[in-house]
């Protein structure tokens, strides 16, 4: 940020600047239930992170804390220099920069595909309608469904809907994309079309956090794989090491289950 | 075995078409057409046959005498009841035609009735763009609809250059339309606000909305109307002249807003959580998110309930008779005491019923049309 004269601080500053998400000793409870325990995670700009773990381990809850769909009760989450507190201004600022893709797409059924994509740019970013439509068409082309622009979500296949959901998030030009099991509601033949879009996206330098059980995707794309269980981050490593040489017993068990079934 | 069978039948029944190119044939004649319809719908089982016969008998007993009374044996002109009876035994519609203006305008001054007519024409112009989204120049139409209540209020009540007409002179269909349409127009937005308030995270707003809705639902409309006509004057500073019709309008609106809120709350609850999450995740603020995403879906689901509430409100306008305002029913009852026309209550009530039926049936049809339209548009 500041052009410091001292080389040491400058070095430190660029390091700091490169961290887009910092989660520090974060805890979360649902009532009495301690769902996230002492989460520490720094994500550098452009990093692709895959999060996996058994059902109920808190993966969704963790990434939903990053855009404050869930509130944490202890510790800090700093996204792109903005700390997430109860301040609505901060929350809105973070949400503008963070796109999210859901397991069940969550497209707006009463709006056409194009309207789904232009809604947030027009109402949140105040982009003029024509410009927003142009951008939306660009992204719909990138996810390879420009010809469906005027249909309603209900008329598309699951894979197409999820690609629309990805395009819809991208239209806000987010710096960070969160994916919560984007392919697990899809039939096998549609998984590939969605993963292809995500792989292409990954090659473009956007920061990605992706909860998924698609280990092939993790191997191709991830810079780091994070394994969660019981609300804790148990293990994290580069994919090669993570899959070939898991350290923790629970990781080994999980991997053997998921790879052998 | 099978092969043998096939060749055995094959030799006698050689297909007269090329395999894979079977022509499209019409269905067998006994499965379509009026005969088939009658058989399927009227005579499909013994119980059904009995019901059909009973219905035909019933219609035969009811229909001809009613038609006779209403049309063929009815008198359409005449000075008074005796003149009617002299020409026909059936209905005496002469009574209705003589009182038609009274039924329409109430006691609105004759020389100013053009203002009522004009308001009605403007009403139609204002309502069409709201109801049909293909109306040409719809945007301007909607703007006009926004200012219409003020124009109509000015035309009907007067002042600012027009002769003032006291609202006690309002009556008949015109009164029904004024109360009904004001209630409909204001109870929907108010109901939406109450429904949203009931779901609010802010305790004060929530408690206020819940108590308001529960109060309204716990008290009969008649009570509220009595409150409107008498009690309010105790609370208001003495000497303030708070128009009776205005009080009624406020009470009727509040009353149906309470019901409306519950209908819309049902719609809001049917919206999947994912819709709220998606709009939050995009950074939409509360009001845009409600207006653009949640309400369009919630209102669509609630259409039948909303129209139901509208129809209820519209018919409840007849209750204003209790506090001395003369709606068509009131006019009818008043007319019946005229000695020239004694004993014609059938005619009067049938006529008033017809008026309400036409209005309510139109609303009901429109709601079906709207549901169908939205259904095919969004095709889930
Ligand atoms: N709103 C809630 N209230 C109470 N408990 C909840 C709530 N949401 C989630 N939980 C619990 O928190 C735990 C973590 O849930 P989470 O959805 O984060 O798991 P997950 O790792 O995403 O699992 P999955 O792979 O099944 O999606 C689970 O035990 C779940 O039952
Ligand atoms: Mg999950």
XYZ file of C-alpha atoms and ligand atoms in Angstrom:
673
model
C 0.000 0.000 0.000
C 2.379 2.692 1.227
C 5.575 3.057 -0.767
C 7.844 2.386 2.134
C 11.511 3.215 1.671
C 12.799 0.385 3.754
C 13.270 -2.747 1.756
C 12.320 -4.977 4.662
C 8.915 -3.437 5.208
C 8.260 -3.309 1.501
C 8.872 -6.988 1.294
C 6.511 -7.551 4.158
C 3.898 -5.270 2.647
C 3.826 -7.132 -0.656
C 3.445 -10.345 1.264
C 0.576 -8.813 3.187
C -0.955 -7.475 0.006
C -0.819 -10.850 -1.584
C -2.960 -12.385 1.093
C -6.556 -11.938 -0.020
C -8.224 -13.981 2.668
C -6.903 -14.249 6.178
C -8.791 -16.403 8.642
C -7.286 -16.180 12.096
C -8.245 -18.384 15.062
C -11.835 -18.406 13.907
C -14.504 -20.300 15.837
C -18.174 -20.763 15.144
C -21.023 -22.282 17.096
C -24.542 -23.253 16.114
C -26.179 -22.747 19.498
C -24.170 -25.052 21.751
C -22.677 -26.985 18.863
C -19.041 -26.024 18.197
C -19.020 -26.402 14.439
C -15.741 -24.663 13.471
C -12.746 -24.891 15.778
C -9.688 -22.662 15.553
C -9.616 -22.229 11.792
C -6.430 -20.581 10.490
C -6.086 -20.076 6.780
C -4.230 -17.588 4.603
C -5.069 -17.533 0.927
C -2.751 -15.705 -1.437
C -3.942 -13.893 -4.526
C -4.645 -16.240 -7.393
C -4.408 -19.351 -5.289
C -6.703 -22.317 -6.004
C -7.706 -24.185 -2.904
C -9.719 -27.374 -2.778
C -11.423 -28.238 0.494
C -12.535 -31.764 1.171
C -13.654 -33.817 4.111
C -16.470 -36.062 5.278
C -20.079 -34.888 5.393
C -20.821 -32.604 8.319
C -17.183 -31.652 8.812
C -17.955 -27.947 8.420
C -16.658 -27.287 4.892
C -19.726 -25.403 3.749
C -19.938 -23.495 6.999
C -16.341 -22.378 6.650
C -16.570 -21.017 3.126
C -19.925 -19.436 3.901
C -18.231 -17.508 6.698
C -15.979 -15.906 4.085
C -18.891 -13.963 2.569
C -20.769 -13.788 5.834
C -23.639 -16.020 4.861
C -22.752 -17.428 8.273
C -21.534 -15.340 11.171
C -18.468 -16.414 13.159
C -18.341 -15.784 16.885
C -14.616 -15.644 17.601
C -11.436 -14.779 15.716
C -11.099 -12.647 12.586
C -11.781 -13.017 8.908
C -10.204 -10.397 6.680
C -11.141 -10.472 3.017
C -9.211 -8.255 0.649
C -8.267 -5.920 3.464
C -11.797 -5.658 4.864
C -12.518 -7.218 8.219
C -15.857 -8.970 8.528
C -17.723 -7.529 11.484
C -21.334 -6.655 12.065
C -20.783 -3.545 9.980
C -23.131 -3.908 7.007
C -20.912 -1.663 4.886
C -18.016 -4.071 5.268
C -20.162 -7.081 4.560
C -21.531 -5.503 1.400
C -18.035 -4.507 0.297
C -16.815 -8.085 0.732
C -19.814 -9.585 -1.032
C -19.219 -7.359 -4.040
C -15.767 -8.878 -4.451
C -16.612 -12.485 -3.634
C -18.662 -14.631 -5.985
C -20.348 -17.798 -4.819
C -21.619 -20.867 -6.637
C -23.974 -23.167 -4.762
C -24.647 -26.857 -4.881
C -28.238 -26.281 -5.958
C -27.443 -23.393 -8.327
C -29.949 -21.021 -6.695
C -30.780 -19.310 -9.958
C -33.745 -16.944 -9.864
C -36.538 -18.901 -11.563
C -38.648 -15.879 -12.479
C -35.853 -14.195 -14.425
C -34.317 -15.221 -17.735
C -30.730 -16.412 -17.870
C -29.633 -13.003 -19.099
C -31.589 -11.207 -16.383
C -30.052 -13.505 -13.779
C -26.638 -12.427 -15.001
C -27.296 -8.695 -15.245
C -29.221 -8.249 -12.008
C -26.301 -7.761 -9.630
C -24.152 -5.679 -11.990
C -27.085 -3.338 -12.559
C -28.320 -3.077 -8.978
C -25.121 -3.489 -7.004
C -22.441 -2.131 -9.311
C -24.789 0.365 -11.027
C -23.570 -0.713 -14.458
C -25.752 0.661 -17.271
C -28.098 -2.038 -18.547
C -26.696 -2.300 -22.052
C -23.171 -2.618 -20.793
C -24.232 -5.211 -18.221
C -25.928 -7.222 -20.956
C -22.816 -7.095 -23.089
C -20.687 -8.349 -20.202
C -23.228 -11.040 -19.414
C -23.173 -12.270 -23.004
C -19.382 -12.451 -22.877
C -19.478 -14.649 -19.813
C -22.321 -16.765 -21.143
C -20.133 -17.374 -24.175
C -17.266 -18.348 -21.909
C -19.450 -20.990 -20.246
C -20.655 -21.965 -23.722
C -24.360 -21.247 -23.491
C -24.909 -17.858 -25.165
C -27.816 -19.367 -27.120
C -29.786 -19.966 -23.884
C -29.683 -16.326 -22.790
C -33.400 -15.719 -23.147
C -34.636 -18.943 -21.618
C -35.738 -19.374 -18.040
C -33.600 -21.479 -15.684
C -36.352 -24.095 -15.446
C -35.885 -24.854 -19.130
C -32.192 -25.778 -18.793
C -30.440 -28.963 -17.764
C -28.656 -29.097 -14.411
C -25.239 -28.706 -15.981
C -26.401 -25.714 -17.988
C -27.955 -24.167 -14.894
C -24.742 -24.505 -12.946
C -22.809 -22.906 -15.792
C -25.278 -20.035 -15.769
C -24.706 -19.729 -12.017
C -20.962 -19.510 -12.627
C -21.439 -16.897 -15.340
C -23.789 -14.965 -13.056
C -21.107 -14.766 -10.375
C -18.417 -13.823 -12.864
C -20.492 -10.926 -14.183
C -19.738 -9.119 -10.930
C -16.032 -9.439 -11.803
C -15.205 -10.878 -8.387
C -11.623 -11.249 -7.185
C -12.490 -14.396 -5.273
C -14.788 -17.255 -6.203
C -16.256 -19.674 -3.692
C -17.678 -22.977 -4.883
C -19.703 -25.175 -2.542
C -19.909 -28.644 -4.077
C -20.811 -27.250 -7.493
C -21.095 -30.656 -9.141
C -22.620 -32.849 -6.475
C -26.220 -32.231 -7.530
C -25.427 -33.141 -11.134
C -25.682 -36.315 -13.180
C -22.300 -37.772 -14.144
C -22.510 -36.704 -17.782
C -23.025 -33.081 -16.726
C -20.236 -32.968 -14.165
C -17.577 -32.763 -16.831
C -19.071 -29.745 -18.615
C -19.093 -27.823 -15.333
C -15.610 -28.937 -14.292
C -14.252 -27.927 -17.710
C -15.574 -24.430 -17.195
C -14.027 -24.308 -13.731
C -10.652 -25.554 -14.969
C -10.644 -22.886 -17.649
C -11.519 -20.287 -15.057
C -8.717 -21.495 -12.796
C -6.189 -20.850 -15.537
C -7.070 -17.168 -15.494
C -5.638 -16.082 -12.202
C -8.789 -15.683 -10.111
C -8.611 -16.810 -6.481
C -10.711 -19.937 -6.004
C -11.869 -21.847 -2.961
C -13.710 -24.953 -3.896
C -15.418 -27.528 -1.720
C -15.554 -30.659 -3.833
C -15.017 -34.368 -3.832
C -13.799 -34.372 -7.418
C -10.255 -35.503 -6.750
C -9.323 -35.346 -10.419
C -10.188 -31.663 -10.378
C -8.141 -31.187 -7.221
C -5.100 -32.806 -8.842
C -5.308 -30.723 -12.014
C -6.163 -27.355 -10.566
C -5.418 -27.015 -6.860
C -2.388 -25.299 -5.442
C -3.325 -26.623 -2.052
C -5.752 -29.209 -0.733
C -7.295 -28.759 2.682
C -8.815 -31.641 4.595
C -11.380 -30.913 7.276
C -12.949 -33.177 9.834
C -14.993 -32.449 12.927
C -14.817 -28.694 12.359
C -11.025 -28.564 12.249
C -8.503 -28.253 9.463
C -6.688 -31.568 9.902
C -4.198 -31.391 7.104
C -3.207 -29.184 4.186
C -0.697 -29.795 1.459
C 0.053 -29.505 -2.249
C -2.090 -32.041 -4.118
C 0.779 -34.359 -5.053
C 1.863 -34.781 -1.430
C -1.680 -34.758 -0.120
C -2.790 -37.691 -2.229
C 0.449 -39.682 -2.332
C 1.590 -39.130 1.182
C -1.189 -38.195 3.574
C 0.078 -37.601 7.098
C -2.955 -37.965 9.294
C -4.852 -41.187 9.948
C -8.196 -39.581 9.268
C -6.972 -38.226 5.954
C -5.822 -41.690 4.935
C -9.166 -43.185 5.895
C -11.075 -40.498 4.015
C -8.940 -40.848 0.907
C -9.226 -44.606 0.882
C -12.998 -44.324 1.137
C -13.374 -41.730 -1.544
C -10.909 -43.233 -4.008
C -12.124 -46.796 -3.684
C -15.798 -46.361 -4.039
C -41.868 -71.421 -31.238
C -42.204 -67.682 -31.406
C -40.817 -67.611 -34.858
C -43.423 -70.114 -35.927
C -46.171 -68.043 -34.423
C -44.944 -64.942 -36.114
C -44.778 -66.504 -39.507
C -48.188 -68.096 -39.006
C -49.870 -64.743 -38.335
C -47.567 -63.031 -40.770
C -48.841 -65.118 -43.623
C -52.472 -64.138 -42.970
C -51.858 -60.476 -41.997
C -49.113 -59.053 -44.083
C -48.384 -55.464 -42.954
C -49.592 -53.032 -45.562
C -46.924 -50.457 -44.714
C -43.143 -50.331 -44.931
C -41.636 -51.186 -41.539
C -40.445 -47.979 -39.881
C -42.765 -45.796 -41.947
C -46.121 -46.413 -40.335
C -48.499 -43.657 -41.444
C -50.296 -41.470 -38.865
C -53.858 -42.745 -38.569
C -56.879 -41.004 -36.985
C -57.957 -42.529 -33.643
C -60.817 -45.065 -33.716
C -64.096 -43.208 -34.130
C -65.632 -44.518 -30.878
C -62.912 -42.779 -28.796
C -63.486 -39.220 -29.971
C -66.397 -36.923 -30.734
C -69.524 -36.004 -28.763
C -70.772 -39.585 -28.326
C -67.510 -40.647 -26.712
C -67.537 -37.516 -24.572
C -71.036 -38.224 -23.300
C -70.171 -41.845 -22.606
C -66.937 -40.958 -20.768
C -68.242 -38.014 -18.789
C -71.919 -38.624 -18.203
C -72.519 -42.363 -18.394
C -69.278 -43.933 -17.256
C -70.764 -45.859 -14.283
C -74.193 -46.676 -12.820
C -73.797 -44.006 -10.134
C -72.777 -41.571 -12.806
C -75.844 -42.439 -14.895
C -78.116 -41.813 -11.898
C -76.425 -38.470 -11.231
C -76.830 -37.476 -14.851
C -80.534 -38.311 -14.863
C -81.107 -36.470 -11.591
C -79.269 -33.417 -12.889
C -81.300 -33.336 -16.074
C -84.508 -33.637 -14.059
C -83.369 -30.883 -11.733
C -82.479 -28.553 -14.597
C -85.801 -29.305 -16.240
C -87.611 -28.311 -13.052
C -85.566 -25.177 -12.330
C -84.494 -23.670 -15.603
C -87.716 -23.069 -17.547
C -89.599 -21.404 -14.651
C -86.618 -19.205 -13.807
C -86.165 -18.139 -17.390
C -89.881 -17.464 -17.648
C -89.824 -15.362 -14.513
C -86.698 -13.458 -15.506
C -87.304 -12.888 -19.213
C -90.321 -14.318 -20.982
C -92.902 -13.418 -18.365
C -91.203 -10.247 -17.198
C -92.314 -6.646 -17.553
C -89.595 -4.226 -18.574
C -91.618 -1.008 -18.613
C -94.351 0.303 -16.403
C -95.336 3.099 -14.063
C -95.537 1.053 -10.888
C -95.999 -2.463 -9.632
C -99.603 -2.705 -10.790
C -98.675 -1.681 -14.308
C -96.135 -4.514 -14.283
C -98.617 -7.058 -12.997
C -101.105 -6.001 -15.617
C -98.843 -7.116 -18.442
C -96.915 -10.031 -16.945
C -96.699 -12.381 -13.953
C -92.913 -12.525 -13.865
C -90.289 -10.083 -12.755
C -90.974 -6.391 -12.750
C -87.768 -4.966 -14.144
C -89.417 -1.611 -14.659
C -88.688 -0.982 -10.999
C -84.963 -1.505 -11.527
C -84.829 0.648 -14.627
C -86.635 3.444 -12.847
C -84.174 3.307 -9.948
C -81.122 2.541 -12.049
C -79.568 5.982 -11.612
C -80.111 5.818 -7.880
C -78.431 2.409 -7.786
C -75.492 3.786 -9.728
C -74.877 7.208 -8.219
C -76.615 7.150 -4.867
C -77.573 10.681 -3.945
C -74.776 12.306 -5.875
C -76.093 15.641 -7.216
C -77.538 15.125 -10.673
C -75.789 18.084 -12.268
C -72.433 16.719 -11.106
C -72.869 13.098 -12.090
C -70.631 13.588 -15.117
C -67.773 13.707 -12.619
C -68.585 10.184 -11.507
C -68.770 9.041 -15.124
C -65.470 10.696 -15.925
C -63.827 9.123 -12.886
C -65.065 5.739 -14.044
C -63.632 6.196 -17.523
C -60.316 7.307 -16.036
C -60.426 4.305 -13.729
C -60.653 1.966 -16.698
C -57.754 3.784 -18.354
C -55.695 3.510 -15.181
C -56.444 -0.142 -14.512
C -55.787 -1.583 -17.977
C -52.012 -0.985 -17.970
C -51.793 -2.467 -14.469
C -53.630 -5.622 -15.464
C -52.135 -6.301 -18.892
C -48.419 -5.997 -19.468
C -48.801 -5.775 -23.237
C -50.746 -2.496 -23.075
C -49.252 0.043 -25.468
C -47.487 2.922 -23.689
C -47.695 0.908 -20.489
C -45.041 2.970 -18.744
C -47.081 6.145 -19.074
C -50.214 4.215 -18.179
C -48.611 3.168 -14.901
C -47.612 6.717 -14.146
C -51.181 7.741 -14.770
C -52.379 4.973 -12.462
C -50.191 6.454 -9.720
C -51.839 9.872 -9.928
C -55.307 8.529 -10.660
C -56.396 8.259 -7.002
C -55.745 11.956 -6.523
C -57.576 12.933 -9.708
C -60.521 10.702 -8.819
C -60.607 12.033 -5.275
C -60.689 15.570 -6.560
C -63.364 14.819 -9.153
C -65.621 13.007 -6.709
C -65.246 15.195 -3.640
C -64.796 18.474 -5.457
C -63.113 21.627 -4.221
C -60.332 23.424 -6.102
C -62.737 24.842 -8.664
C -65.351 22.075 -8.602
C -68.523 22.185 -6.512
C -67.810 20.323 -3.291
C -69.952 17.208 -2.835
C -70.213 15.890 0.734
C -69.344 12.209 0.951
C -72.689 11.417 2.610
C -74.154 11.828 -0.876
C -72.062 8.952 -2.190
C -74.004 5.748 -2.652
C -74.850 2.796 -4.820
C -72.365 1.102 -7.124
C -70.247 4.174 -7.074
C -69.799 3.860 -3.311
C -68.966 0.171 -3.649
C -66.342 0.956 -6.270
C -64.839 3.774 -4.225
C -64.562 1.682 -1.069
C -63.648 -1.550 -2.853
C -60.999 -0.144 -5.134
C -59.412 2.057 -2.492
C -59.271 -0.928 -0.184
C -57.758 -3.132 -2.866
C -55.238 -0.548 -4.001
C -53.939 0.261 -0.536
C -54.279 -3.051 1.264
C -51.883 -4.863 -1.061
C -48.834 -2.647 -0.452
C -49.722 -2.355 3.217
C -50.116 -6.110 3.467
C -46.713 -6.611 1.822
C -45.086 -4.268 4.335
C -46.781 -6.024 7.242
C -45.737 -9.449 5.959
C -42.130 -8.319 5.553
C -42.247 -6.635 8.947
C -43.464 -9.819 10.527
C -40.339 -11.568 9.224
C -38.062 -8.728 10.253
C -35.002 -9.176 12.446
C -35.794 -5.946 14.261
C -37.885 -6.860 17.319
C -39.817 -3.583 17.495
C -41.016 -3.825 13.915
C -41.791 -7.489 14.307
C -43.802 -7.052 17.492
C -45.719 -4.143 15.997
C -46.632 -6.074 12.860
C -47.579 -9.246 14.702
C -49.825 -7.421 17.169
C -51.444 -5.400 14.412
C -52.198 -8.477 12.318
C -53.476 -10.471 15.257
C -55.661 -7.584 16.423
C -57.216 -7.178 12.989
C -57.863 -10.857 12.635
C -59.370 -11.055 16.092
C -61.957 -8.308 15.616
C -64.981 -8.400 13.268
C -65.053 -5.786 10.539
C -68.399 -4.501 11.820
C -66.770 -3.614 15.100
C -64.061 -1.713 13.303
C -66.674 0.127 11.272
C -68.531 1.121 14.432
C -65.259 2.286 15.866
C -64.759 4.235 12.680
C -68.118 5.923 12.951
C -68.195 6.713 16.654
C -65.145 5.955 18.725
C -62.602 7.770 16.596
C -64.208 11.093 17.369
C -63.411 10.553 21.056
C -59.740 10.160 20.327
C -59.536 13.026 17.901
C -59.418 16.569 19.235
C -62.967 17.958 19.511
C -64.052 19.979 16.534
C -61.976 18.043 14.011
C -64.290 16.967 11.277
C -62.970 13.642 10.140
C -64.948 12.524 7.146
C -67.038 9.403 7.778
C -66.276 7.857 4.394
C -62.574 8.459 4.913
C -62.735 6.659 8.247
C -64.486 3.744 6.581
C -61.870 3.648 3.838
C -59.089 3.530 6.393
C -60.763 0.796 8.423
C -61.593 -1.369 5.418
C -58.037 -0.978 4.132
C -56.448 -1.843 7.456
C -58.778 -4.783 7.849
C -57.928 -6.443 4.581
C -54.257 -5.492 4.926
C -54.147 -7.723 8.002
C -55.472 -10.669 6.031
C -53.326 -9.796 3.038
C -50.223 -9.870 5.218
C -50.906 -13.450 6.256
C -51.558 -14.545 2.695
C -48.286 -13.006 1.558
C -46.390 -14.437 4.500
C -47.398 -17.856 3.237
C -45.874 -16.977 -0.118
C -42.698 -15.658 1.487
C -42.247 -18.859 3.439
C -42.452 -20.892 0.272
C -39.367 -19.198 -1.176
C -36.376 -21.514 -0.801
C -33.590 -20.302 1.477
C -31.180 -20.561 -1.436
C -32.876 -17.610 -3.118
C -32.144 -15.355 -0.155
C -28.597 -16.687 0.062
C -27.922 -16.154 -3.618
C -29.120 -12.573 -3.486
C -27.155 -11.917 -0.273
C -24.038 -13.441 -1.786
C -24.347 -11.048 -4.732
C -24.295 -8.086 -2.391
C -27.898 -7.028 -3.006
C -29.272 -4.924 -0.180
C -32.520 -5.734 1.607
C -34.980 -3.706 -0.456
C -33.630 -4.493 -3.928
C -33.444 -8.134 -2.946
C -37.066 -8.117 -1.787
C -38.322 -6.148 -4.757
C -36.436 -7.969 -7.489
C -36.154 -11.506 -6.221
C -38.281 -12.429 -3.248
C -41.562 -10.565 -3.764
C -42.060 -11.392 -7.447
C -41.893 -15.066 -6.539
C -43.823 -14.808 -3.284
C -46.634 -12.748 -4.827
C -46.914 -15.144 -7.730
C -47.467 -18.025 -5.338
C -49.949 -15.951 -3.340
C -52.143 -14.850 -6.250
C -55.106 -17.093 -5.382
C -55.043 -15.971 -1.748
C -54.598 -12.327 -2.652
C -57.552 -12.351 -5.032
C -59.562 -14.226 -2.454
C -58.906 -11.415 0.009
C -59.799 -8.807 -2.626
C -63.111 -10.522 -3.301
C -63.826 -10.755 0.405
C -63.091 -7.086 0.828
C -65.249 -6.143 -2.124
C -68.242 -7.984 -0.742
C -67.610 -6.690 2.768
C -68.216 -3.180 1.459
C -71.920 -3.959 1.866
C -71.358 -3.696 5.621
C -71.127 0.097 5.379
C -74.909 0.002 5.493
C -74.527 -0.512 9.257
C -73.129 2.938 9.759
C -75.635 4.605 7.498
C -73.877 4.691 4.135
C -76.077 3.435 1.308
C -74.346 0.936 -0.955
C -76.428 -0.849 -3.635
C -77.889 -3.175 -1.053
C -78.838 -0.206 1.113
C -80.350 1.616 -1.827
C -82.284 -1.519 -2.688
C -83.710 -1.866 0.809
C -84.601 1.788 0.907
C -86.353 1.504 -2.460
C -88.406 -1.437 -1.300
C -90.242 0.735 1.179
C -91.709 2.779 -1.661
C -95.441 2.009 -1.684
C -95.584 2.256 -5.479
C -93.289 -0.752 -5.729
C -94.016 -2.978 -2.748
C -93.023 -6.637 -2.693
C -90.359 -6.558 -5.346
C -87.480 -7.752 -3.197
C -86.583 -10.643 -5.550
C -85.889 -8.245 -8.365
C -83.813 -5.930 -6.211
C -81.684 -8.594 -4.582
C -81.154 -10.449 -7.834
C -80.002 -7.249 -9.467
C -77.588 -6.404 -6.657
C -76.347 -9.993 -6.584
C -75.701 -9.822 -10.310
C -73.614 -6.689 -9.879
C -71.451 -8.277 -7.211
C -71.207 -11.537 -9.068
C -69.998 -9.891 -12.256
C -67.313 -7.917 -10.400
C -66.089 -10.848 -8.332
C -66.203 -13.318 -11.184
C -64.109 -10.932 -13.273
C -61.510 -10.774 -10.497
C -61.480 -14.533 -10.206
C -61.038 -14.983 -13.954
C -58.273 -12.422 -14.044
C -56.422 -14.242 -11.305
C -56.601 -17.490 -13.281
C -55.359 -15.696 -16.367
C -52.457 -14.208 -14.428
C -51.524 -17.533 -12.846
C -51.524 -19.238 -16.231
C -49.497 -16.503 -17.778
C -46.811 -16.578 -15.091
C -46.871 -20.351 -15.103
C -46.044 -20.668 -18.779
C -43.643 -17.767 -18.666
C -41.435 -19.295 -16.022
C -42.143 -22.925 -16.776
C -40.478 -24.479 -13.775
N -28.180 -23.928 10.528
C -27.615 -24.919 11.263
N -27.990 -25.106 12.541
C -27.429 -26.076 13.301
N -26.477 -26.921 12.841
C -26.062 -26.803 11.583
C -26.607 -25.795 10.718
N -26.021 -25.899 9.509
C -25.148 -26.916 9.601
N -25.168 -27.456 10.841
C -24.342 -28.560 11.308
O -23.005 -28.136 11.210
C -22.184 -29.192 10.762
C -21.378 -28.754 9.576
O -22.239 -28.525 8.511
P -21.710 -28.201 7.057
O -22.894 -27.964 6.208
O -20.712 -27.127 7.132
O -21.003 -29.569 6.666
P -20.319 -29.950 5.297
O -18.910 -30.293 5.616
O -20.549 -28.912 4.287
O -21.076 -31.288 4.922
P -21.606 -31.793 3.500
O -20.468 -32.447 2.830
O -22.677 -32.767 3.868
O -22.139 -30.613 2.773
C -23.084 -30.365 10.492
O -22.989 -31.256 11.572
C -24.463 -29.771 10.434
O -25.412 -30.663 10.946
Mg -21.783 -28.751 2.507
